[in-house]
Amino acid sequence: MFNDIDTEETYPLELSDSHDDTGDMQNGGVASNKKLDADDDLYDQEADDLDAQWVAQNHPGNTDAVLSCPGCFTQICFVCQHHTKYEGQFRALSVEKCRVEESQLYTFGRKGLELAAKEKLEGSRLEQRNIYKLVVCAECDTKVGVMDHESVYHLFHVLSDV
């Protein structure tokens, strides 16, 4: 059934099983390109340069990391700062492909971030600055952080490229 397929032309990647003098596999046993062809629809020699140019134009400024959703690996933030106190937490003024859940409000309690009870919010003296809105990935609905009253995003359930 598959005998008439030219595998060298159809599948340009080959697993490397060769070992060097130390017994380690060369290239880590990872696929290596035999030949990169300009006619290959899945290969674009200029893609990385174009992506870097897009980020520079749309997100100017320095960043500590590029953040991705842990559920679907979609990049959600290109300009952010590390939190000075908490490792793995970031703050940003803008995010991509995220949605703010206006109906899910949180406060900081003794155990950290807690879902705010509706009754507690209506009849309390909680200041607006102590209320946070849930931020989720627009692609897969994974919770990635919260947004404060000044529209600053606090992202803590993310993958960083640091």
C-alpha positions as MATLAB code, in Angstrom:
seq = 'MFNDIDTEETYPLELSDSHDDTGDMQNGGVASNKKLDADDDLYDQEADDLDAQWVAQNHPGNTDAVLSCPGCFTQICFVCQHHTKYEGQFRALSVEKCRVEESQLYTFGRKGLELAAKEKLEGSRLEQRNIYKLVVCAECDTKVGVMDHESVYHLFHVLSDV';
ca = [
       0.000    0.000    0.000;
       2.776    2.451    0.926;
       5.470    0.960   -1.299;
       5.038    3.532   -4.029;
       5.811    6.506   -1.754;
       9.262    8.072   -2.082;
      10.036    8.491    1.639;
      13.192   10.532    1.147;
      11.324   13.251   -0.721;
       8.091   13.091    1.307;
       9.723   12.954    4.746;
      12.845   15.152    4.873;
      13.586   14.319    8.549;
      15.583   11.307    9.665;
      16.281   10.038   13.168;
      19.952    9.931   14.021;
      21.049    6.761   15.817;
      24.781    7.309   15.400;
      26.986    7.454   18.478;
      30.189    9.405   19.051;
      33.286    8.160   20.947;
      31.708    8.871   24.350;
      28.730    6.639   23.637;
      26.343    9.603   23.508;
      24.003    9.937   20.613;
      24.879   12.684   18.172;
      22.167   15.357   17.932;
      20.561   13.747   20.973;
      18.807   11.241   18.725;
      16.631   14.100   17.470;
      15.531   14.373   13.876;
      17.918   16.290   11.681;
      17.112   17.831    8.323;
      18.605   16.097    5.343;
      17.642   18.810    2.930;
      15.593   21.981    3.351;
      13.839   22.767    0.143;
      12.365   26.159   -0.797;
       9.480   24.256   -2.410;
       8.472   22.708    0.937;
       5.161   24.282    2.023;
       5.958   23.763    5.710;
       9.364   25.469    5.681;
       9.839   29.233    5.675;
      13.413   30.431    5.953;
      12.334   33.976    6.883;
       9.585   33.108    9.422;
      11.656   33.817   12.564;
      12.778   37.197   11.233;
       9.207   38.152   10.319;
       7.912   37.068   13.754;
      10.605   39.099   15.523;
       9.772   42.126   13.372;
       6.043   41.800   14.227;
       6.768   41.660   17.964;
       9.082   44.694   17.749;
       6.425   46.716   15.890;
       3.405   45.675   17.966;
       5.020   45.401   21.402;
       7.839   47.929   21.732;
       9.863   47.940   24.905;
      11.937   45.577   26.949;
      10.514   42.444   28.478;
      11.585   39.990   31.134;
       9.875   37.082   29.361;
       7.424   36.007   26.693;
       4.507   34.247   28.386;
       2.405   31.371   27.084;
      -0.756   29.640   28.237;
       0.076   26.347   29.996;
      -3.036   24.709   28.551;
      -2.550   25.310   24.826;
       0.882   27.032   24.581;
      -0.600   30.117   22.892;
       1.624   33.147   23.431;
      -0.359   35.603   25.537;
       2.121   38.289   26.621;
       5.160   39.802   24.917;
       6.040   42.665   27.314;
       6.016   41.979   31.062;
       7.998   42.337   34.285;
       8.934   39.718   36.857;
       7.230   40.236   40.201;
       9.831   41.516   42.668;
       8.621   39.235   45.451;
       7.023   36.135   43.931;
       8.974   33.879   41.580;
       6.987   32.780   38.537;
       4.607   35.743   38.727;
       4.563   38.540   36.160;
       2.739   41.807   35.640;
       1.820   43.379   32.331;
      -0.181   46.256   30.894;
      -1.437   44.290   27.903;
      -2.067   40.684   26.939;
      -2.993   38.889   23.726;
      -5.676   36.232   23.223;
      -7.005   36.537   26.782;
     -10.436   37.313   28.150;
     -11.325   39.070   31.427;
     -14.171   37.339   33.259;
     -16.058   40.320   34.696;
     -18.353   38.090   36.743;
     -15.616   36.201   38.602;
     -14.188   38.485   41.269;
     -11.399   37.617   43.677;
      -9.906   39.130   46.823;
      -6.713   38.410   48.727;
      -7.466   36.606   51.954;
      -5.443   34.774   54.549;
      -4.948   31.860   52.156;
      -4.044   34.019   49.171;
      -6.349   34.665   46.233;
      -9.919   33.660   47.077;
     -13.156   33.770   45.117;
     -15.147   36.714   46.502;
     -18.610   35.815   47.749;
     -21.295   38.011   46.190;
     -22.835   38.767   49.611;
     -19.432   39.794   50.949;
     -18.936   42.260   48.086;
     -22.414   43.843   48.310;
     -22.505   44.472   52.032;
     -18.855   45.134   52.774;
     -16.473   48.014   52.814;
     -14.039   46.262   50.527;
     -12.181   48.860   48.574;
     -12.167   48.607   44.805;
      -8.390   48.206   44.852;
      -8.709   44.884   46.691;
     -10.889   43.280   44.021;
      -9.391   41.326   41.104;
     -11.026   39.946   37.949;
     -10.183   36.528   36.547;
      -8.149   36.401   33.298;
      -8.434   33.299   31.100;
      -6.874   32.197   27.820;
      -9.315   32.958   25.005;
      -8.212   29.812   23.132;
      -8.702   27.148   25.842;
     -10.248   28.921   28.895;
      -7.289   28.103   31.173;
      -7.011   30.486   34.141;
      -3.766   32.440   33.665;
      -4.055   35.280   36.197;
      -6.074   38.240   37.404;
      -6.521   41.921   36.519;
      -6.571   44.623   39.201;
      -8.571   47.867   39.419;
      -5.887   49.755   37.442;
      -6.120   47.261   34.543;
      -2.726   45.748   35.361;
      -2.528   42.038   34.630;
      -0.999   39.771   37.280;
      -0.078   36.551   35.472;
       0.984   33.578   37.566;
      -0.330   30.444   35.859;
       1.797   30.823   32.714;
       4.838   29.372   30.997;
       7.755   31.742   30.486;
      10.612   31.573   28.005;
      13.156   32.946   30.445;
];
